[in-house]
Amino acid sequence: MDDQNRDVHQKVEELLSRMTAEEKVAQMVQVSYSLVTKEEALHWAALGAGSFLHVLGDDARALQQAALRSRLGIPVLFGIDAIHGHGINPNATIFPTQLATACAWNPTLAREIGRVTAREVATDGLHWTFSPVLCLGRDARWGRVDETFGEDPYLAGELGAAIIRGYQGESLDGDESILACAKHFIGYGEAVGARDACDTEITNRKMREVFLPPFIKAIKAGCASVMTAYGSIDGTPLTASREILHTILRDELQFDGFVVTDWDNVNSLIMNQKVAADIGEASRMTACAGNDMIMVSTTFYDAALELLRQKKLEQSVIDDAVRHILTVKFRMGLFEHPEKKGKPGCIGSREHLEIALQAARESVVLLTNHNTLPLRKGIRKIAVIGPNADDIRAQYGDWTYFTHPTPKPDYVPMRPYRTLLEGIRDLAQPQETQVVYHLVCGVLPETEDDLAGAVEAARGSDIIILAVGDNIALHGETRDRADLALSGKQTQLFQKLHELNIPIVTVVISSKPLCLGVVAEQSDALIMAFNGGMFGGQAVAEVLFGKLNPMGRLPISIPRHSGQVPVYYNHLPGWHGGKYADLPADPDFAFGQGGSYTCFDYRNLRFDPVTFTLQIEVENKGPMAGVETVQVYIHDCVASVMRPVKQLIAFQRVGLAAGEAKTVSIAVDPNELALITQDEKRVIEPGEFKLMVGHSSRDEELLAVTFQYGD
Ligand code: BGC
């Protein structure tokens, strides 16, 4: 233990020794401001509640004052879902969602987003964000795919660690640092049938191999808190699993922060998962499993005290939980500075908006382009059609003031955001180009449509920009989808427009990969924009007009059909026939794919198995400067357990001027070659490995060399 940790340890033990049982249990309670009255909240603060969530500004300050006036004056920790920006504050900077951010494959950008978000959250006096989500988006039907960094453990781990470093800054006690929370521990996105919070059928071996790695990186990055998942693994709720929360998270991964349950998980053990008959049993299970802070389930307070009185719960279990919470509170300097300072005036500042714009620009993925983009100069008439062309709510996606803590769909958002329509109007030259707009239909089947009106609006135009996708009614918690096809009449809309024989550029603004069918096949160009945040529309417009050379790469596969799901690239081999009788095996668009207005040529792949460094020449063969993401995959040719056909182990972005060639050198971490043996040990088995390097996960875009590892 170093001096600083010894000091914190002494302070924690000293404070703990002065606390009553009531004060200790209260520290474990996290109250949601959205569920109680102001008076109730003040009462909880006076009792010594450890934390509140979803409270902003002066209300938070009043609660903090009440906590400071309590007998021991332990400051309250304020948590918030600042998921893609401090989105619950209507004045905040809204970044692209995690999935959209992941398209940039840029850890430096992720760190910047974390830093700016932390600064805005801290400026509101708050301390802690429930971010990042490190679940994997392997089944696109899941309602929360937008919250993930995509389907790949390596990419999610790199981006997760980077954003955590951004949130937490150099040190937890910094004026602009906030606590991060790696969630949801664990396997949440893998629920059977993508049914949110349902059981997950994964073994511990698979959990270690696929789902733990991003959390391992998060813990290495110093993540101060971890949130338990709603779901269960093989019939044991994660909230009640001492093996997961204690043996694995604490003993094995050496996590030294505190664990918070997800929303009302204690009652879920009774009401949904039915492994506890009453609040006493549920509270005992939750505490004994290793949850330190109890989100929302305030009945835990009386129940835990009763359990202590009846000696059905050991005092040491409560002490350990409080120890974990107080340790973080001391480490972050909360006792000296109960309120974070942040940087007054920074919320939604120009500097922050610039980073949101940069993030939006880097997140745009060009999927197809049949000599259509960038738009040629002197276009007479552009028809902008479709439900998501001018819908800022759809562009933002989940987790902003439109949706949380209570939905406010009619809220008038703060400027300056830019929808796609606005972005196009900004860039089209009014003297030469007319921009017409027609909303046509919603994304929901029951919404009114006006397909004929759309066709009339588009008739006579030189180009149609069609914005399709989903909106918040079709994703988020409790909104899993069975069918990933474009909803409502969006496909018919495309078909009607296609009959006009006018080139169509389709822009997909959605929370997740959607199965696009003919729209993908027949569009003259196709752009995947996901939820680009405040400037998502502007970034796409810049791509359309050639002011921005697209550089995004898919962090997730786009299936051809819902029946193909899951269709992630890093699957295990062995499928007899290797395809469906009625569909190919591969997705419509593969992990890592993404086009550019220039093209990149790869040659001369070399790998040094001693230094574990590869070199490859990459040349920009096209007419425009561009950014390429060099992707590095590995395959372990023969191993004691089956290995993925390929798995990402490194990547590097490289900027190249028109005609420029560079030798890119990438150091690979040998630990990325490890597998988990049947007896759950992480080892690198000696033998032959195939290293693949190139533009995407598609075989035809990769160069390969083989090498021997070990004897
Ligand atoms: C979500 C968490 C979130 C929490 C607090 C839950 O429903 O699963 O991700 O942080 O609510 O809002």
Short mmCIF file of C-alpha atoms and ligand atoms in Angstrom, two decimals, residues 53-54 81 130 144 147 183-184 188 227 230 262-263 295 399 477, ligand 1:
data_model
loop_
_atom_site.label_atom_id
_atom_site.label_comp_id
_atom_site.label_asym_id
_atom_site.label_seq_id
_atom_site.Cartn_x
_atom_site.Cartn_y
_atom_site.Cartn_z
CA LEU A 53 -29.29 9.85 -8.82
CA HIS A 54 -30.99 12.00 -11.41
CA ASP A 81 -26.71 8.94 -16.68
CA PHE A 130 -23.17 5.58 -15.13
CA ARG A 144 -29.79 -1.24 -26.00
CA GLU A 147 -25.40 2.06 -25.85
CA LYS A 183 -21.70 -1.54 -16.72
CA HIS A 184 -23.50 -3.87 -16.79
CA TYR A 188 -26.29 -8.35 -20.27
CA MET A 227 -22.82 -1.67 -12.12
CA TYR A 230 -30.25 -6.85 -14.56
CA ASP A 262 -28.86 -1.53 -11.42
CA TRP A 263 -32.29 0.10 -11.02
CA MET A 295 -29.89 1.73 -6.51
CA TRP A 399 -30.54 8.95 -22.94
CA GLU A 477 -34.96 -0.46 -22.39
C1 BGC B 1 -30.21 1.12 -16.64
C2 BGC B 1 -28.85 1.64 -16.27
C3 BGC B 1 -28.96 3.07 -15.77
C4 BGC B 1 -29.90 3.10 -14.60
C5 BGC B 1 -30.05 4.46 -13.96
C6 BGC B 1 -31.24 1.37 -15.56
O1 BGC B 1 -32.51 1.09 -15.98
O2 BGC B 1 -30.14 -0.26 -16.93
O3 BGC B 1 -28.00 1.52 -17.36
O4 BGC B 1 -27.70 3.57 -15.44
O5 BGC B 1 -31.18 2.67 -15.04
O6 BGC B 1 -30.78 5.31 -14.74
#
